[in-house]
Short mmCIF file of C-alpha atoms and ligand atoms in Angstrom, two decimals:
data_model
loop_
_atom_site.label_atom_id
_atom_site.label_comp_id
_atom_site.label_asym_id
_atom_site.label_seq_id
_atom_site.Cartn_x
_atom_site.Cartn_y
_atom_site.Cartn_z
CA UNK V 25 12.59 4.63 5.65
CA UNK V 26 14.92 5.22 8.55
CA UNK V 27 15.02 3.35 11.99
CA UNK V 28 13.35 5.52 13.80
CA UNK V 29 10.51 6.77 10.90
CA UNK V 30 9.96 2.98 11.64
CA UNK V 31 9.24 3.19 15.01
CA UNK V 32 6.34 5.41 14.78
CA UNK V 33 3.71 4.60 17.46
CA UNK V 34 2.52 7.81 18.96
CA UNK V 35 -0.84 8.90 17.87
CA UNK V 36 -1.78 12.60 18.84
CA UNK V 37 -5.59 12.52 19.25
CA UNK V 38 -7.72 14.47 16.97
CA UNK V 39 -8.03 17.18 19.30
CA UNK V 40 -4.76 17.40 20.29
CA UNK V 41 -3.64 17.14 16.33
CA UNK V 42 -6.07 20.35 15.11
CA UNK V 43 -5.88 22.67 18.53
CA UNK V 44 -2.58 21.73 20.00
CA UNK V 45 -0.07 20.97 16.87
CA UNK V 46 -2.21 22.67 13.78
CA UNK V 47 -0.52 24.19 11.58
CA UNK V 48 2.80 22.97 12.71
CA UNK V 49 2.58 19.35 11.96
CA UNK V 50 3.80 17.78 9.01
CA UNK V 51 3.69 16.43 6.69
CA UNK V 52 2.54 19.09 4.34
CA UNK V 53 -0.12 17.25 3.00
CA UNK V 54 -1.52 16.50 6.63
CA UNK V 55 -0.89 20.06 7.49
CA UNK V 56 -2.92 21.42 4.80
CA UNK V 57 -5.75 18.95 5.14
CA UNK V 58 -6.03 20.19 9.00
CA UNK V 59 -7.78 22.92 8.34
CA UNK V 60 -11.14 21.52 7.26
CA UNK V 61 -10.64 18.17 8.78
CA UNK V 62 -13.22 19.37 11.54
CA UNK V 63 -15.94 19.91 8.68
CA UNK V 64 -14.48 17.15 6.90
CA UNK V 65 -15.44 14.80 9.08
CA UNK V 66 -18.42 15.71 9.88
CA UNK V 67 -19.61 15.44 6.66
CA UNK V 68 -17.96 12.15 5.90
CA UNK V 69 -17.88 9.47 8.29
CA UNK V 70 -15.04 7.75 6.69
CA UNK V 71 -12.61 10.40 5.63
CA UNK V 72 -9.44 9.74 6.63
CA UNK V 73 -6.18 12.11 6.83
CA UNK V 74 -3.52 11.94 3.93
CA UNK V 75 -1.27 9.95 6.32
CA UNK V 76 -1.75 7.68 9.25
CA UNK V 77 -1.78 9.95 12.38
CA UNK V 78 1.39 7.69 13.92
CA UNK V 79 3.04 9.53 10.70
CA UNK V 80 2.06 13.03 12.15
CA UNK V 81 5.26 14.47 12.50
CA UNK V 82 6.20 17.38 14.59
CA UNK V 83 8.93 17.98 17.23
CA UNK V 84 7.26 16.80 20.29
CA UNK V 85 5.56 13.74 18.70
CA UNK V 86 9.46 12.94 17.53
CA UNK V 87 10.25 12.98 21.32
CA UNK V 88 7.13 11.33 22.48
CA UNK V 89 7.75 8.42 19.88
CA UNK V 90 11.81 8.28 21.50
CA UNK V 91 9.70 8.10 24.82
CA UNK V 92 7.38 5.43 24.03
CA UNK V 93 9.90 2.89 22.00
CA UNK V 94 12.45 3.39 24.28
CA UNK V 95 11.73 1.20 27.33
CA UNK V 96 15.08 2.72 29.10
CA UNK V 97 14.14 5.90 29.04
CA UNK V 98 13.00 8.26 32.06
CA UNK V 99 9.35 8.16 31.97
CA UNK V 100 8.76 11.35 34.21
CA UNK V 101 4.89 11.35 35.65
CA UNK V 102 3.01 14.45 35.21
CA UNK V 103 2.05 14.57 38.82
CA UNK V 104 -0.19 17.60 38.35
CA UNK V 105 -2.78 14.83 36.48
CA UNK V 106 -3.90 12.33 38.86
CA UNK V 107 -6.70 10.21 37.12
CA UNK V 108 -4.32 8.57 34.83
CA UNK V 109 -0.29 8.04 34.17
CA UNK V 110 0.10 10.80 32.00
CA UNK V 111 4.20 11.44 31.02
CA UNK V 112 5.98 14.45 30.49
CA UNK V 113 7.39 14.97 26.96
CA UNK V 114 10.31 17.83 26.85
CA UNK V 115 11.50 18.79 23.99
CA UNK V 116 13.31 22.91 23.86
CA UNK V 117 10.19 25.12 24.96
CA UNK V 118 7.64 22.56 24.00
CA UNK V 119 5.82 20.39 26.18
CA UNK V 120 3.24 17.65 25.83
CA UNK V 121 1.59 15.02 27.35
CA UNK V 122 2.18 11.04 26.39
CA UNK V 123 -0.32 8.41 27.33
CA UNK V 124 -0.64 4.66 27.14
CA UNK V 125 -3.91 2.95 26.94
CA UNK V 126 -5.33 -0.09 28.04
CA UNK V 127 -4.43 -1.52 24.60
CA UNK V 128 -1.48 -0.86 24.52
CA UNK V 129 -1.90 2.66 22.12
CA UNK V 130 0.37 5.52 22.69
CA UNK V 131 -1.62 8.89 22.74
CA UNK V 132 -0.29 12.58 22.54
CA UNK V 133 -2.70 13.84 24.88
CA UNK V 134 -2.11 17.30 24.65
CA UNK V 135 0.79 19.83 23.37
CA UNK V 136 2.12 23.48 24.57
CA UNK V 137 4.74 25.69 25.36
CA UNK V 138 6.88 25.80 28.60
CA UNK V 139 6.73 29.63 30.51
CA UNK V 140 8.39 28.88 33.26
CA UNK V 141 5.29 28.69 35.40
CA UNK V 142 3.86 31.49 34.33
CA UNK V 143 0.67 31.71 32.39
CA UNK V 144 0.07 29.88 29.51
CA UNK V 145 2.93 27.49 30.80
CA UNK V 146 1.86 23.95 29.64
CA UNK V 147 2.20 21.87 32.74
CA UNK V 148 0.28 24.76 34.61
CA UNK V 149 -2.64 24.98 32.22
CA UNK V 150 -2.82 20.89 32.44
CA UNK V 151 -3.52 21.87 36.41
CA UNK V 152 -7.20 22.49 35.14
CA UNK V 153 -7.50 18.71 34.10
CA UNK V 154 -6.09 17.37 37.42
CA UNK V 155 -8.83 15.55 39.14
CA UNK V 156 -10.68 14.75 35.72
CA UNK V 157 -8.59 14.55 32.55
CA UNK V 158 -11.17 13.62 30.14
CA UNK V 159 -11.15 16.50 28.18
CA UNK V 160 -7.96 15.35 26.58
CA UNK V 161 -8.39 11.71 27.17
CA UNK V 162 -8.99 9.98 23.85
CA UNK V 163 -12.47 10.42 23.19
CA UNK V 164 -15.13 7.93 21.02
CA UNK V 165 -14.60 9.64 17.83
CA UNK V 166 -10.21 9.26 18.35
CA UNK V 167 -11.35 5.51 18.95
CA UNK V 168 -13.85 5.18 15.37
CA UNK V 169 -10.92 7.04 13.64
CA UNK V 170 -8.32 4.49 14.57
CA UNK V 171 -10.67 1.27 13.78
CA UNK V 172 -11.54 3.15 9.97
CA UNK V 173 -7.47 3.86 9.68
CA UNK V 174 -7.10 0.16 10.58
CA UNK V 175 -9.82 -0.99 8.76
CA UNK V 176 -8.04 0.99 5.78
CA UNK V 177 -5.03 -0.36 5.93
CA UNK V 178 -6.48 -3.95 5.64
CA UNK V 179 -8.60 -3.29 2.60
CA UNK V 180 -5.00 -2.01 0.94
CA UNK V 181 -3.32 -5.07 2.16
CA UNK V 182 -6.45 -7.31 1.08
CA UNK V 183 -6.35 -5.51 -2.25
CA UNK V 184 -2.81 -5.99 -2.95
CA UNK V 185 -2.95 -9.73 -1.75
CA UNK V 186 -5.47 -10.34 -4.17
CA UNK V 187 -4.11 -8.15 -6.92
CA UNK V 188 -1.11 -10.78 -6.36
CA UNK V 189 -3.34 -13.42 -7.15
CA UNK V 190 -4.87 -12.70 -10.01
CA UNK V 191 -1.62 -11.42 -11.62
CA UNK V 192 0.21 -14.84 -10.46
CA UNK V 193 -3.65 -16.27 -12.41
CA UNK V 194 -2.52 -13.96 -15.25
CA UNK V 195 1.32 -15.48 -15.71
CA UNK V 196 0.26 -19.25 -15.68
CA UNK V 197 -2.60 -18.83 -18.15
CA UNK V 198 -0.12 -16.95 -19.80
CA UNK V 199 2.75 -20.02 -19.82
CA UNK V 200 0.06 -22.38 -20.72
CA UNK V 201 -2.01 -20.93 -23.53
CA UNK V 202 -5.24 -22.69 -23.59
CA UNK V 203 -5.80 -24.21 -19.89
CA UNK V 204 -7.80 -22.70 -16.99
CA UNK V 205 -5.44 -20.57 -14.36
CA UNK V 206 -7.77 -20.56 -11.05
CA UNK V 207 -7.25 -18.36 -8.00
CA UNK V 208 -9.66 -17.36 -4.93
CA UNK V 209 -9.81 -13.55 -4.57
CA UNK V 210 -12.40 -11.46 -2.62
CA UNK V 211 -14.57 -14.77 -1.77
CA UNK V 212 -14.67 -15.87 -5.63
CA UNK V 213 -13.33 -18.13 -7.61
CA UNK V 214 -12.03 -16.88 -10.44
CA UNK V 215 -10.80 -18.74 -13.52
CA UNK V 216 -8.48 -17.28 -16.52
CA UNK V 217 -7.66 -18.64 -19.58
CA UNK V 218 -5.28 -17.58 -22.62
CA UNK V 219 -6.72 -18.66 -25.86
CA UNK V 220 -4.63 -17.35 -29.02
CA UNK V 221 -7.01 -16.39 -31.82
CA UNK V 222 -6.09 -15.33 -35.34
CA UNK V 223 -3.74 -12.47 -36.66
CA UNK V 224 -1.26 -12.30 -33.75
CA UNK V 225 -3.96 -11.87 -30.86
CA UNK V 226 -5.61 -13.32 -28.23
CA UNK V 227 -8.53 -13.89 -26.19
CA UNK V 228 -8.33 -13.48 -22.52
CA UNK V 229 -11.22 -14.49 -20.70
CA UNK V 230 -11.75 -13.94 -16.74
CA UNK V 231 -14.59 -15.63 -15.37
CA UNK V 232 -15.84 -16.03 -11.38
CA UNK V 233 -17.94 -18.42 -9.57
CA UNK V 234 -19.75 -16.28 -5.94
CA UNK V 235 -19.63 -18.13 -3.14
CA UNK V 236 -21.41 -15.48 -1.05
CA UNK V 237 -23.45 -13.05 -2.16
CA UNK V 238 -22.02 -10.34 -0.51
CA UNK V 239 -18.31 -10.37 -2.06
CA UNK V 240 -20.12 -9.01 -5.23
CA UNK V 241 -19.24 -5.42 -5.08
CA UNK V 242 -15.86 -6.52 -5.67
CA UNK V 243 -16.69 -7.90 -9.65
CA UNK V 244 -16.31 -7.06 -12.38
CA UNK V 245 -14.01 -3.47 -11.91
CA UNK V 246 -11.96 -4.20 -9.66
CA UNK V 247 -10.84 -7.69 -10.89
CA UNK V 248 -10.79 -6.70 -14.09
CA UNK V 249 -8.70 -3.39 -13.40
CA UNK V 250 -5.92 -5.90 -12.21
CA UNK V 251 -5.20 -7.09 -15.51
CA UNK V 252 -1.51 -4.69 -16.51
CA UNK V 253 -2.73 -2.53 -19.32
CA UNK V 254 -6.82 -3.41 -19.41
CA UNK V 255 -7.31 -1.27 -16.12
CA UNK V 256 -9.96 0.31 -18.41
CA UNK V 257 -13.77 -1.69 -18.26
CA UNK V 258 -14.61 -0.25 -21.95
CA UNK V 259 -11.76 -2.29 -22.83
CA UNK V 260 -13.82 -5.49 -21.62
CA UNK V 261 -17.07 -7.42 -23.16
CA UNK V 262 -19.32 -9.68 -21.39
CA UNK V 263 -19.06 -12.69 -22.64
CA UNK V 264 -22.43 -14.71 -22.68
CA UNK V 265 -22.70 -18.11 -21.13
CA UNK V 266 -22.39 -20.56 -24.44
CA UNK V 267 -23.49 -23.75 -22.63
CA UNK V 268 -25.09 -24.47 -19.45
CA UNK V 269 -21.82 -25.26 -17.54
CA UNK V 270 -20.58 -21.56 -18.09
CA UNK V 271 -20.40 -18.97 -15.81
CA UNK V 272 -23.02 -16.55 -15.90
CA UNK V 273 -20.39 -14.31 -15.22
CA UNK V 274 -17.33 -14.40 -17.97
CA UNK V 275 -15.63 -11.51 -19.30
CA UNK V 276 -12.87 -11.03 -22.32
CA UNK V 277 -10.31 -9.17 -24.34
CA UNK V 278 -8.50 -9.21 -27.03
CA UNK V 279 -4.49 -9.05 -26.46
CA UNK V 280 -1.84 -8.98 -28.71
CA UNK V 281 0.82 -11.83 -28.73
CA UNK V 282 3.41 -9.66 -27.64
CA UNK V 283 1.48 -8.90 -24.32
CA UNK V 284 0.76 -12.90 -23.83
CA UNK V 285 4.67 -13.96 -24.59
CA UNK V 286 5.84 -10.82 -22.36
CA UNK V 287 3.60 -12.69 -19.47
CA UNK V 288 4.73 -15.73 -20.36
CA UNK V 289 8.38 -15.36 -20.53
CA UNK V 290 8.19 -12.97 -17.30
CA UNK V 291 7.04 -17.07 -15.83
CA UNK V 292 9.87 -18.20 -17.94
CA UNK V 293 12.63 -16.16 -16.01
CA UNK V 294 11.13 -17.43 -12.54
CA UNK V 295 12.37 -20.77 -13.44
CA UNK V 296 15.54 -20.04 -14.86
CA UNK V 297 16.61 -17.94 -12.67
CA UNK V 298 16.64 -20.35 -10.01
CA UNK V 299 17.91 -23.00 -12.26
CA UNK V 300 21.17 -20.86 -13.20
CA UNK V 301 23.35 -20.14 -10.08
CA UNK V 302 25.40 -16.83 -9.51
CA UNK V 303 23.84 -15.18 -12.51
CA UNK V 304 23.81 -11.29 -11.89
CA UNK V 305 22.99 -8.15 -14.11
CA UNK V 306 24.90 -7.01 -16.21
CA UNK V 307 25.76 -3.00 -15.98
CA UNK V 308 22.87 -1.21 -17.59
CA UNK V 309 23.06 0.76 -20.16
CA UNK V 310 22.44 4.33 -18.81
CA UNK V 311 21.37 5.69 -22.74
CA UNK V 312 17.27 5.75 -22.52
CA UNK V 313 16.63 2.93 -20.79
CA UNK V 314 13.32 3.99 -20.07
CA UNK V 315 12.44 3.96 -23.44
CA UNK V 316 11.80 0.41 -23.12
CA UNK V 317 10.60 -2.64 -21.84
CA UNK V 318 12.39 -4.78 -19.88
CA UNK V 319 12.04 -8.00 -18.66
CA UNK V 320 12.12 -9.06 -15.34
CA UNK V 321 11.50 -11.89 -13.10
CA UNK V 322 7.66 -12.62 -12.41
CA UNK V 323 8.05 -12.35 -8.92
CA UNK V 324 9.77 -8.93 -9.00
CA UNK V 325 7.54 -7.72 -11.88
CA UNK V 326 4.07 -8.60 -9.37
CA UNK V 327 5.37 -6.82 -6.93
CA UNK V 328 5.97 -3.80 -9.50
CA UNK V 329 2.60 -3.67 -10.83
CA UNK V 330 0.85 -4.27 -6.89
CA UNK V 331 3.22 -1.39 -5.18
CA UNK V 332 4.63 1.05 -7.95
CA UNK V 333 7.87 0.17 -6.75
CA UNK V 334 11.32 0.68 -8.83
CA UNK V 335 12.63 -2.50 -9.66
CA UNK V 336 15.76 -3.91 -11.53
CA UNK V 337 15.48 -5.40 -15.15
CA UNK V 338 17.33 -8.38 -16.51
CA UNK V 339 19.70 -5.96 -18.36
CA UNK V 340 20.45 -4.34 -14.59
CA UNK V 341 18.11 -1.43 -15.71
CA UNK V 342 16.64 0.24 -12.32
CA UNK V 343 12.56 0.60 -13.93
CA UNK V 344 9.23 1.42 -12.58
CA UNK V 345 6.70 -0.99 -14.05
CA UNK V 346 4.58 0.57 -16.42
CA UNK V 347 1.27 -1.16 -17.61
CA UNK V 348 1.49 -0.03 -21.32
CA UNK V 349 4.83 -1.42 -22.33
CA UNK V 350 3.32 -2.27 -25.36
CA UNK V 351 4.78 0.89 -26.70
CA UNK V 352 7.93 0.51 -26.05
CA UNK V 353 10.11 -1.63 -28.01
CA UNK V 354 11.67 -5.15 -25.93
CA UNK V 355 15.48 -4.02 -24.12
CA UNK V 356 17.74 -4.93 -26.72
CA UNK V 357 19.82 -6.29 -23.22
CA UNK V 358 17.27 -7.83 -21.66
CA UNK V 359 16.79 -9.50 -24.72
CA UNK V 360 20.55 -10.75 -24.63
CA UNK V 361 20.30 -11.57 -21.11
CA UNK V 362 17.37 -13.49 -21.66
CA UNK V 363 19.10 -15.33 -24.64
CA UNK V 364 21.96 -16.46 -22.45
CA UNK V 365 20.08 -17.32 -19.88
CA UNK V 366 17.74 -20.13 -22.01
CA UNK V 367 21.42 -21.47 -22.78
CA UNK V 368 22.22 -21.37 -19.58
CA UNK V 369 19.43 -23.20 -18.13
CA UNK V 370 18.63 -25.37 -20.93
CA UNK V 371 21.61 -26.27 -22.56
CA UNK V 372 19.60 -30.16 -23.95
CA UNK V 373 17.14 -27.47 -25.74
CA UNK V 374 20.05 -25.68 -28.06
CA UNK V 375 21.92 -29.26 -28.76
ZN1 ZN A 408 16.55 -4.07 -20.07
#
């Protein structure tokens, strides 16, 4: 993301965005969803665009968003409009109009063409709105769109804050086979456990305590679907309460070893890696490298499995995190790096 991609704060309201810009907004996605977003909405009263509307992009929203962040610039009144503060946005032949709320939102009021005065020139059609400009002012359903698109935007954060959570859960019941990992997500506590079981597997068992009823909705799916490679509920039982003291609601899998010691040494590399100074990849091998699985620190590999996000193995390997890694056979280089590392970090252990 650039600087000024960054510094996106203009939002063209939803009038201005499907008569003014249409079909020559971007991005592509956006553009294409445009035409049916009118019946779209209607229909649903929570669909949202592909892309935030302060992501529109189109030349006069690129000038408008120059206009708004910059605090030095010219802001040029649009005299012709004299209800509100409305500022001229200039940009080759096009023309728009830039607006700050109350709140403190930037809206593109309106977009056009300049024609040197004649008709169909922007500034001169705007003439029509210049004792009353409410027929481009932000209207109630610009205002319910923004609080869904914020609303939105927290669920995803909420989502990956939890998903965090239970993954951080995941790696210390992982390290400590056996014991009870606890974490609050979505207004329940949930408890995880590692128990190896015969013939190289294990039981992993998620169970939750409610504290309100209404955080329900959440359980089991989406919990469970944060577990790397068990994103599937067939893959799940419900586990029945054995004694009184159990959760009513408990739920378990079986996973091999390999998954469990993966987690657990993922914990592992957290500590060592903060234990051995000036310790840096080495060059990765660029021969298949995808073809395997690599470790990587447990902090780096949560944020691969929340976000999708490349990251960079022990060996120096640039990877996306994949949640069936089972197939692939353990980085021969990670496995080095790994090796040296436990030296490294524990020297009293190889004595
Ligand atoms: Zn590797």
């Amino acid at each position: 993301m650039t600087e000024s991609e960054s510094q996106r704060v203009v939002r063209p309201t939803l009038r201005c965005l499907i008569a003014d810009l249409g079909q020559e907004v971007g991005p592509p996605e956006l553009r294409a969803a445009l035409r049916t977003a009118t019946e779209d909405m209607a229909a649903d009263a929570t669909y949202l665009l592909p892309c935030v509307l302060t992501d529109a992009t189109h030349l006069v929203l690129d000038k408008a968003n120059l206009i708004a962040t910059d605090d030095a610039t010219n802001r040029e009144r649009i005299e012709t409009i004299t209800d509100r503060f409305a500022i001229k946005v200039k940009t080759s032949d096009r023309r728009a109009a830039l607006w700050l709320d109350e709140a403190g939102v930037w809206w593109l009021l309106a977009a056009g063409r300049r024609k040197d005065d004649g008709p169909g020139d922007f500034y001169r059609e705007l003439e029509r709105f210049s004792e009353d400009s409410t027929p481009i002012a932000p209207s109630a359903a610009d205002a319910r769109y923004l609080r869904l698109e914020v609303a939105f935007a927290e669920e995803c954060e909420s989502e990956r804050a939890a998903n965090g959570l239970v993954l951080g859960a995941l790696l210390a019941a992982a390290s400590a086979p056996g014991t009870q990992a606890e974490v609050t997500v979505f207004g329940a506590s949930v408890s995880i456990s590692i128990v190896p079981d015969d013939d190289g597997l294990a039981v992993l068992e998620l169970s939750w305590e409610f504290v309100q009823f209404d955080d329900q909705d959440r359980f089991p799916m989406d919990v469970l679907a944060m577990v790397p490679g068990k994103d599937n509920l067939d893959l799940w039982d419900y586990l029945p309460p054995r004694k009184d003291t159990d959760s009513p609601h408990a739920w378990f899998t079986y996973v091999p070893q390999e998954w469990v010691d993966h987690l657990a040494t993922t914990a592992e590399l957290d500590d060592l890696l903060a234990t051995v100074e000036d310790w840096s990849p080495p060059n990765p091998s660029s021969d298949g490298s995808e073809h395997f699985s690599h470790r990587a620190r447990a902090s780096v590999v949560m944020l691969a499995y929340v976000t999708g996000i490349e990251i960079v193995g022990l060996c120096g390997a640039r990877v996306v995190a994949h949640r069936d890694y089972e197939k692939f056979p353990v980085c021969p280089k990670c496995e080095e790096s790994l090796a040296l590392l436990r030296q490294l970090g524990r020297p009293e252990a190889q004595a």
